[in-house]
PDB file of C-alpha atoms and ligand atoms in Angstrom:
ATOM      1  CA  UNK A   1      -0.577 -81.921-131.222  1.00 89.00           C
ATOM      2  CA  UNK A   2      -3.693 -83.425-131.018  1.00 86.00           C
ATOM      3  CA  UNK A   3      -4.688 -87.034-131.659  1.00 83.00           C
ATOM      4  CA  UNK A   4      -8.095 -86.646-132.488  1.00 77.00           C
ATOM      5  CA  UNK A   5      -9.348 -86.543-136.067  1.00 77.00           C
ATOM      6  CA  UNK A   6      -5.427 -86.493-136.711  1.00 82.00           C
ATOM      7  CA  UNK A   7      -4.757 -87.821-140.513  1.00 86.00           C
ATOM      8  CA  UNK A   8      -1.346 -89.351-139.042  1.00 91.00           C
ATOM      9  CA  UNK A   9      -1.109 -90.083-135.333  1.00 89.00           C
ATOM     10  CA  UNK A  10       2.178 -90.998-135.686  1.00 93.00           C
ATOM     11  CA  UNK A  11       3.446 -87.690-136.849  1.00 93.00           C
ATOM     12  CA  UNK A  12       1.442 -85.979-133.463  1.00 92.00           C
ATOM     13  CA  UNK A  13       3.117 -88.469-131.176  1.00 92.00           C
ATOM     14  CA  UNK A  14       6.591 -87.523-133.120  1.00 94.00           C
ATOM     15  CA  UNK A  15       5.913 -83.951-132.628  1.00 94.00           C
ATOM     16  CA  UNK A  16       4.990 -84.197-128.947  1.00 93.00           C
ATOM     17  CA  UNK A  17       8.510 -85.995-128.186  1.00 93.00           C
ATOM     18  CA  UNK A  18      10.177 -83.198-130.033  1.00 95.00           C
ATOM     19  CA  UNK A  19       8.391 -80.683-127.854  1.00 94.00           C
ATOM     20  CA  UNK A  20       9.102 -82.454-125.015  1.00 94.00           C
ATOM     21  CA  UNK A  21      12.802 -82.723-125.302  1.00 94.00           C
ATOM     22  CA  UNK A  22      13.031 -79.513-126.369  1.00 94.00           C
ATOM     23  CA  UNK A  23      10.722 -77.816-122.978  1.00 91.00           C
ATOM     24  CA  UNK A  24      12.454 -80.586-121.096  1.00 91.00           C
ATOM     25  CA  UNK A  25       9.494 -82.730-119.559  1.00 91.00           C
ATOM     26  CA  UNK A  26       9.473 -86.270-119.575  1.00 89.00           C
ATOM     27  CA  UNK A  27       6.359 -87.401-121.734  1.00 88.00           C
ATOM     28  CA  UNK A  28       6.000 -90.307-120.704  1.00 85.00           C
ATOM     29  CA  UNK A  29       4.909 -89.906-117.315  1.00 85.00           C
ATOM     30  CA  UNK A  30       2.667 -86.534-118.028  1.00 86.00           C
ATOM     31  CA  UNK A  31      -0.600 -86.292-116.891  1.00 85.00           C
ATOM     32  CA  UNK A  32      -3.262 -84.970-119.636  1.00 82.00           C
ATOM     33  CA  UNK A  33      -6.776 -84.325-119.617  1.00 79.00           C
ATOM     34  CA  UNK A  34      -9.514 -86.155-121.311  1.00 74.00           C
ATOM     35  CA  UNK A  35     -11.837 -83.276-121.640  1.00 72.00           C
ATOM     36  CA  UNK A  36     -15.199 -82.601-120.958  1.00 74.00           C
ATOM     37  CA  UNK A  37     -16.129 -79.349-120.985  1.00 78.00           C
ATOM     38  CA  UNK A  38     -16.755 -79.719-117.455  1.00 79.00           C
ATOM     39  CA  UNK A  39     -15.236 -78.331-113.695  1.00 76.00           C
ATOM     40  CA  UNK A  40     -13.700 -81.709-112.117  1.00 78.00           C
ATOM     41  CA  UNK A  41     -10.354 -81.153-110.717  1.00 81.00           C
ATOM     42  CA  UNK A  42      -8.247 -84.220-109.833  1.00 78.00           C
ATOM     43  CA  UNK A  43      -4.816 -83.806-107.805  1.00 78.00           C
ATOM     44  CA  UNK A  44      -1.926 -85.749-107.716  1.00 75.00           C
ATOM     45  CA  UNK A  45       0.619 -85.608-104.476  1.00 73.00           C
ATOM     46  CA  UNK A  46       4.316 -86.148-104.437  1.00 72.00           C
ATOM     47  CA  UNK A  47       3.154 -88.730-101.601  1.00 65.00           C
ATOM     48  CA  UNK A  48       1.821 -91.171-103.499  1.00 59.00           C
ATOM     49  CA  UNK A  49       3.419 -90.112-107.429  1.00 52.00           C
ATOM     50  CA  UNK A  50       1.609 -91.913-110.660  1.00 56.00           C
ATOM     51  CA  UNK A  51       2.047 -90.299-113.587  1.00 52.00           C
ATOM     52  CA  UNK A  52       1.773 -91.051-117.396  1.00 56.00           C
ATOM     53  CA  UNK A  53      -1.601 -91.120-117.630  1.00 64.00           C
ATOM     54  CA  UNK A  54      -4.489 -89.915-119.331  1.00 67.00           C
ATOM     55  CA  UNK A  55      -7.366 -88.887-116.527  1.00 69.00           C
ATOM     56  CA  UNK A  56     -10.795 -89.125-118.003  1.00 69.00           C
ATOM     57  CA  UNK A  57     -13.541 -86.946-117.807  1.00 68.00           C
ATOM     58  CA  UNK A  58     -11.457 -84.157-116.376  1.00 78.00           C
ATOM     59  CA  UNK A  59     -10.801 -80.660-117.720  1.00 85.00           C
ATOM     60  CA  UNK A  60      -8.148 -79.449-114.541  1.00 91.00           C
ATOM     61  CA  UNK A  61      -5.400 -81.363-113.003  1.00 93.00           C
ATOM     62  CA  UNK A  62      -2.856 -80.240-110.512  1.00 94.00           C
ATOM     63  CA  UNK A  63       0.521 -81.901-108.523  1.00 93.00           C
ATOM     64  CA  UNK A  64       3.031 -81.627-106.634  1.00 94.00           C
ATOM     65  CA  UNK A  65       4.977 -84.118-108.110  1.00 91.00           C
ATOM     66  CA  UNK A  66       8.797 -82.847-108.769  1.00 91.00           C
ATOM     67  CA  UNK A  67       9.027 -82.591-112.434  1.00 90.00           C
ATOM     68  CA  UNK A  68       5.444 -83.764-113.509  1.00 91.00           C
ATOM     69  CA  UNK A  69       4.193 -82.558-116.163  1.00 93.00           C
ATOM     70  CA  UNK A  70       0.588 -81.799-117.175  1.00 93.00           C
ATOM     71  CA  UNK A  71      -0.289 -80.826-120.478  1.00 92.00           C
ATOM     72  CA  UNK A  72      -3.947 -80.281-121.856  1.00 91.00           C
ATOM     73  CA  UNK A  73      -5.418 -79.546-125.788  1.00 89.00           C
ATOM     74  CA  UNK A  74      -7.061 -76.260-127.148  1.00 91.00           C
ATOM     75  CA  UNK A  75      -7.972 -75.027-130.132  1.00 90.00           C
ATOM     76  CA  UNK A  76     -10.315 -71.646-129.437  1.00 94.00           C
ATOM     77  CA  UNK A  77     -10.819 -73.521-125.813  1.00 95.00           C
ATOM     78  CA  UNK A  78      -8.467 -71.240-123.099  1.00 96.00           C
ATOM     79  CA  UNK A  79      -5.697 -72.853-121.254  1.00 96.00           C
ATOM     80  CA  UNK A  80      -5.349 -72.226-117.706  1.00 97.00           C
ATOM     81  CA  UNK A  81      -1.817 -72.536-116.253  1.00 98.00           C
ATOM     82  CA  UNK A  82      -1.467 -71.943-111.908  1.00 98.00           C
ATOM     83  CA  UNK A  83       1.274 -72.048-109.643  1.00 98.00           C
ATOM     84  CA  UNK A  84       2.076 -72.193-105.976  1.00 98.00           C
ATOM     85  CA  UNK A  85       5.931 -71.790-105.888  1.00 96.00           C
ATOM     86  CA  UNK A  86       6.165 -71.978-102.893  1.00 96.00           C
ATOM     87  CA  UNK A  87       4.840 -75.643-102.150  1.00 97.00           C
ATOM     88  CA  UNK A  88       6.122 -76.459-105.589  1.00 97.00           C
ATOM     89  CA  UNK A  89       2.495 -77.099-106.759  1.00 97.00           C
ATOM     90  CA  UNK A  90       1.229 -76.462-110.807  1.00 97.00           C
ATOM     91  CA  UNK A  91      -2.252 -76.789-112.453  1.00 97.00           C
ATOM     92  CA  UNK A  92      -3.342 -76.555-115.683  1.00 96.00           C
ATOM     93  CA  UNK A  93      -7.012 -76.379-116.937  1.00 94.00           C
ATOM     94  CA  UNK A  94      -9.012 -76.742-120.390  1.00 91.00           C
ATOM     95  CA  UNK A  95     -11.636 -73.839-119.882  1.00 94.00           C
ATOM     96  CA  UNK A  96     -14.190 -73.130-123.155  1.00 94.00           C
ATOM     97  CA  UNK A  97     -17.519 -71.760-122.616  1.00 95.00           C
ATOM     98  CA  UNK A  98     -18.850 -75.077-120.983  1.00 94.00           C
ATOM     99  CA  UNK A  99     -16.245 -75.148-118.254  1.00 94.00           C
ATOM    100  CA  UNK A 100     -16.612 -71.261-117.578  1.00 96.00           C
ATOM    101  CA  UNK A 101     -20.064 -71.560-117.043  1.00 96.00           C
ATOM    102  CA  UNK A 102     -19.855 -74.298-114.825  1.00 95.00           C
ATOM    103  CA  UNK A 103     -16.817 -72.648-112.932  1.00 96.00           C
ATOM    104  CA  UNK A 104     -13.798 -74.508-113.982  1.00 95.00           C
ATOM    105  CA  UNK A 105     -11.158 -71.935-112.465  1.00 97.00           C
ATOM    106  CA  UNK A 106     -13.500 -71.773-109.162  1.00 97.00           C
ATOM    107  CA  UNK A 107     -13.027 -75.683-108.817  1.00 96.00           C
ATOM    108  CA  UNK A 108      -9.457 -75.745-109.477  1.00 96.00           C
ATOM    109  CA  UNK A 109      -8.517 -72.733-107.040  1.00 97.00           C
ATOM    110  CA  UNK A 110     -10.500 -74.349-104.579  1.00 97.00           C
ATOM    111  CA  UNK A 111      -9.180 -78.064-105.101  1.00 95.00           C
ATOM    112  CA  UNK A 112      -5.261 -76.282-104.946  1.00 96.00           C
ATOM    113  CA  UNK A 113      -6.242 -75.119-101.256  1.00 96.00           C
ATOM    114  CA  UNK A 114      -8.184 -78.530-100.229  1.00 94.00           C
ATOM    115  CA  UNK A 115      -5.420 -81.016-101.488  1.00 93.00           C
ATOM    116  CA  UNK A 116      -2.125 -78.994-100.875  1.00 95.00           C
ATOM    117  CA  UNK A 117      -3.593 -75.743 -98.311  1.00 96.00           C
ATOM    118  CA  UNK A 118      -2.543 -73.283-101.503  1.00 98.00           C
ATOM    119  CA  UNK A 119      -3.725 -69.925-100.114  1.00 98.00           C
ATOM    120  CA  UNK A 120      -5.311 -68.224-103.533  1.00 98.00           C
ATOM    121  CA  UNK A 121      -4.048 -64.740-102.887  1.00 98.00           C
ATOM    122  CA  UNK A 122      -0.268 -67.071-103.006  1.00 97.00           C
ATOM    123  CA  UNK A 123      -1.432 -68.231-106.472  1.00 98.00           C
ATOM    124  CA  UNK A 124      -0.180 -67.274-110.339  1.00 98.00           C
ATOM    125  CA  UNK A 125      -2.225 -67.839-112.637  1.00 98.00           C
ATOM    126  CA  UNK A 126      -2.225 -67.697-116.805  1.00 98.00           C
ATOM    127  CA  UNK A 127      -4.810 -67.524-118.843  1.00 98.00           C
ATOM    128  CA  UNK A 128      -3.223 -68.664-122.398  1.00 97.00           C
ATOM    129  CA  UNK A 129      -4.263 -68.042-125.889  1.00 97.00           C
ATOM    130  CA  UNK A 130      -8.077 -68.776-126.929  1.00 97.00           C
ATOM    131  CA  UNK A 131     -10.666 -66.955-128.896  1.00 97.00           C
ATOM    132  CA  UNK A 132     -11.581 -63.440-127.451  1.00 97.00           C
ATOM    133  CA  UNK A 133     -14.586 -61.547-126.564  1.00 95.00           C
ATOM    134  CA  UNK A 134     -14.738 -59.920-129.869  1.00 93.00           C
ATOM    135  CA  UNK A 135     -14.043 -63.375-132.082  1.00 95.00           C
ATOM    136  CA  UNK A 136     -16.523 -65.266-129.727  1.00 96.00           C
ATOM    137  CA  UNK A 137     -20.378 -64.782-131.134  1.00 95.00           C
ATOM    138  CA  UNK A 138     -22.870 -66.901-129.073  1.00 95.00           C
ATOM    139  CA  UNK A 139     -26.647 -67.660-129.272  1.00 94.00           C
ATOM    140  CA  UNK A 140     -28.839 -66.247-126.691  1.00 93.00           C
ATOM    141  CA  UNK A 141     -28.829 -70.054-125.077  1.00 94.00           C
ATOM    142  CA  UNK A 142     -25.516 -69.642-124.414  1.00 95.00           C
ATOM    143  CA  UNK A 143     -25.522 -65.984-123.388  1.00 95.00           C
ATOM    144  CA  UNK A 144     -28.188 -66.130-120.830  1.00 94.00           C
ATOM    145  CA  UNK A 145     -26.872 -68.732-118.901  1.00 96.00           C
ATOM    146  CA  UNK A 146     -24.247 -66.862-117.466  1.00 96.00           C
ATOM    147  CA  UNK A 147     -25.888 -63.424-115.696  1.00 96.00           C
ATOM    148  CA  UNK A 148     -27.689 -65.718-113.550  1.00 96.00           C
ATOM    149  CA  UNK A 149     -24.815 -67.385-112.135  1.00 95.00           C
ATOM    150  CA  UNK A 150     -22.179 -64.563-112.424  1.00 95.00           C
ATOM    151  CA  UNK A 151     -23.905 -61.438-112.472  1.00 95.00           C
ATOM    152  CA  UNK A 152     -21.794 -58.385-114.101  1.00 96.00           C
ATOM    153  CA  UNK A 153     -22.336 -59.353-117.796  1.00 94.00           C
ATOM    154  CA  UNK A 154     -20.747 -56.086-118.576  1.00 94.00           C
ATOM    155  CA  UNK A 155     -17.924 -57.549-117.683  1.00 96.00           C
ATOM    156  CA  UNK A 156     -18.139 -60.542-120.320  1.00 96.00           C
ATOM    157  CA  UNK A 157     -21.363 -60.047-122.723  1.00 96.00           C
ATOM    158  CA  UNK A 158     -21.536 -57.884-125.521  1.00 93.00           C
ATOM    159  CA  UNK A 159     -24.238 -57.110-127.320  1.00 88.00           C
ATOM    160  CA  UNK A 160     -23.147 -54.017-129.836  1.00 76.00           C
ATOM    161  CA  UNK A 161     -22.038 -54.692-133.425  1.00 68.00           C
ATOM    162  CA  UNK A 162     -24.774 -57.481-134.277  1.00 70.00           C
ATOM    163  CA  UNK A 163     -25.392 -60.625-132.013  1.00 86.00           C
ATOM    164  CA  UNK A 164     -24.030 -61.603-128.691  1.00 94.00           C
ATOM    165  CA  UNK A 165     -20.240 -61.932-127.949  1.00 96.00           C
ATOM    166  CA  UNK A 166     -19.245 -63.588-125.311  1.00 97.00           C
ATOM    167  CA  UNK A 167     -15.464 -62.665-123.385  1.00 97.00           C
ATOM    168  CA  UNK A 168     -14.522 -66.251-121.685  1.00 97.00           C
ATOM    169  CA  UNK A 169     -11.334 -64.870-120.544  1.00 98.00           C
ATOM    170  CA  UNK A 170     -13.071 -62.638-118.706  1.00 97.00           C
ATOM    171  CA  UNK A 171     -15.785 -64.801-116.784  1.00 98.00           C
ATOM    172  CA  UNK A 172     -12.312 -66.923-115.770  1.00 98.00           C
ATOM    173  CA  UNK A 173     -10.915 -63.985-114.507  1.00 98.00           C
ATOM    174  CA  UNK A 174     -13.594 -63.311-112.527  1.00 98.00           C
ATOM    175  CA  UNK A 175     -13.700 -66.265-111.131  1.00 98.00           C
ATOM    176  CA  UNK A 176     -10.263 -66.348-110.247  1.00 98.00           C
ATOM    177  CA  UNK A 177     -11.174 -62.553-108.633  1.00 98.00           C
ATOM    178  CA  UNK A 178     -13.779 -63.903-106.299  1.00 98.00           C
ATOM    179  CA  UNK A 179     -11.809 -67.241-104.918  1.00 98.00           C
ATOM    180  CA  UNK A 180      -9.217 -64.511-103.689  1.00 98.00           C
ATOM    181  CA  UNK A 181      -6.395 -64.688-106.290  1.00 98.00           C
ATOM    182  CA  UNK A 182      -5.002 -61.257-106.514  1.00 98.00           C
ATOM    183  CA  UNK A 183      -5.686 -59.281-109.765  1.00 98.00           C
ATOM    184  CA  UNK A 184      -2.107 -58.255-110.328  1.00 98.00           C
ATOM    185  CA  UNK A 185      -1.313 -62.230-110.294  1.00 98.00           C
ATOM    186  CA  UNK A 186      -3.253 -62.740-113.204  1.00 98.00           C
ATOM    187  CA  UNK A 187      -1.578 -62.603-116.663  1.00 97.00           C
ATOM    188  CA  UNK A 188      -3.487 -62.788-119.825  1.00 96.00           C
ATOM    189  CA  UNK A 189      -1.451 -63.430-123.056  1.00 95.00           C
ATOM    190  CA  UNK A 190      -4.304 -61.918-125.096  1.00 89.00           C
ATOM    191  CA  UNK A 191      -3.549 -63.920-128.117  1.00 96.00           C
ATOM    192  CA  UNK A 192      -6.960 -64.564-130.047  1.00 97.00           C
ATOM    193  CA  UNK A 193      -6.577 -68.023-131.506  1.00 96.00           C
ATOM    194  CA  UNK A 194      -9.708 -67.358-134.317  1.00 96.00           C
ATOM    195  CA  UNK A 195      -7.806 -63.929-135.315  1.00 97.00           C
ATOM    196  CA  UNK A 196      -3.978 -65.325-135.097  1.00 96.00           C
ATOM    197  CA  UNK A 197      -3.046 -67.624-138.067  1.00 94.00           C
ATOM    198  CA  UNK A 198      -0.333 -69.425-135.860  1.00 93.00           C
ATOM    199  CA  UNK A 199      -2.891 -70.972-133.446  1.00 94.00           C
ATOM    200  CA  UNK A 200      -5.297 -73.699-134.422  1.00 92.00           C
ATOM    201  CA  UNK A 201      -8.833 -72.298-133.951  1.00 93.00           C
ATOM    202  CA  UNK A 202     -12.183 -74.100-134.217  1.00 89.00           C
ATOM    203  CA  UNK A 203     -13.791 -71.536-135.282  1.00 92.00           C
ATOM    204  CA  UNK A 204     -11.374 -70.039-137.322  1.00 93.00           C
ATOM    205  CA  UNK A 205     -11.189 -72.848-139.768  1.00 93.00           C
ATOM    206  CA  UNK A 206      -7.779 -74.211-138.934  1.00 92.00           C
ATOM    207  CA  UNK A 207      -8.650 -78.234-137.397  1.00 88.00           C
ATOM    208  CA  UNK A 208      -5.806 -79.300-134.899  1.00 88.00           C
ATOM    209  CA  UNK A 209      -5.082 -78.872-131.343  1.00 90.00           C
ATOM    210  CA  UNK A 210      -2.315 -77.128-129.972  1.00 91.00           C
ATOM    211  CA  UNK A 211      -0.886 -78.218-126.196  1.00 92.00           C
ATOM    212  CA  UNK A 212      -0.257 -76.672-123.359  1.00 94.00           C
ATOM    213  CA  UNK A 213       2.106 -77.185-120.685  1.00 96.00           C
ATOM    214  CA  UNK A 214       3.373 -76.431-117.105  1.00 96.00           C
ATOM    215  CA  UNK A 215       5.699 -78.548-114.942  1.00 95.00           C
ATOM    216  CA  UNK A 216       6.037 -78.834-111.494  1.00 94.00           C
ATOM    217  CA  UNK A 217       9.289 -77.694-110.405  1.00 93.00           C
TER     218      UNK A 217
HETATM  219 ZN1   ZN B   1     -10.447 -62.504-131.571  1.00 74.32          ZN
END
């Protein structure tokens, strides 16, 4: 689904329709992220609708835009889907190690309350398929950068088995634990896109990107 480094564009942009039509979204006026690796949020209000656009160096977007979509690209990289159903509101995040470090699913939980008053505890959130804290071997660069910030590296680093493994599902979910959303009201798919054939996976070998959805209601 993704356009870059694709051998036939064409084919991508025929395969997003068909996904479209068959999730029933309108493509042409979805939002998607031009990713960074980074934390910026940017919101879009059913006030003053735009839509169809690609917003640059973001990794989250939210609205509350009837029927808007937003869709971002992974491959290893977690998706982050959350809703507030009762002010109709969706977001959807790009979150690798990059955007966990820098708090990516902080920023967005806080933007939701700032731009629409979304009370966290109100908020469900998913945290899609990516590559898991067994799959995940960092360098000690990487590794080190997050006790600082986060404390608790039991909760994320391992360092059994040979080198350092790093559980990015887990620092999100942390994150999402200390801005207030409730535990129960976050789902994990568990789905390790380096270990699972059907996902593309940096890591794994397998060059694409896969997309990711959610649509306002
Ligand atoms: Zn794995």
């Amino acid at each position: 689904m993704g356009l870059t480094d694709a051998d036939d564009p064409e084919a991508v942009m025929r395969r997003r329709r068909q996904f479209a039509e068959q999730v029933g979204f309108d493509l042409d006026r979805t939002l998607m992220t031009v990713q960074e690796h980074g934390a910026n949020v940017v919101t879009f209000h059913r006030r003053r609708p735009e839509g169809g656009q690609c917003v640059f160096s973001t990794d989250a977007l939210a609205t509350d835009v009837p029927g808007q979509a937003i869709v971002t690209y992974h491959a290893d990289c977690f998706p982050l889907l959350l809703a507030d159903r009762d002010r109709g509101v969706v977001a959807a995040a790009h979150a690798g190690w990059r955007g966990a470090l820098v708090g990516v699913a902080t920023q967005t939980v806080q933007a939701l309350h700032l731009a629409y008053g979304t009370p966290p505890d109100q908020l469900d959130v998913l945290i899609g398929p990516g590559i898991c804290g067994r799959c995940y071997q960092v360098g000690a660069e990487v590794a080190e950068r997050f006790p600082p910030r986060y404390g608790r590296q039991d909760r994320y680093l391992q360092t059994d088995g040979g080198g350092l493994r790093l559980d990015i599902a887990a620092v999100l979910r942390m994150q999402l634990e200390d801005e207030g959303v409730h535990p129960d009201r976050i789902q994990a798919t568990a789905w390790c896109t380096r270990e699972e054939d059907r996902w593309f996976s940096h890591r794994g070998g397998r060059p694409g990107r896969f997309l990711s959805v959610v649509v306002a209601p």
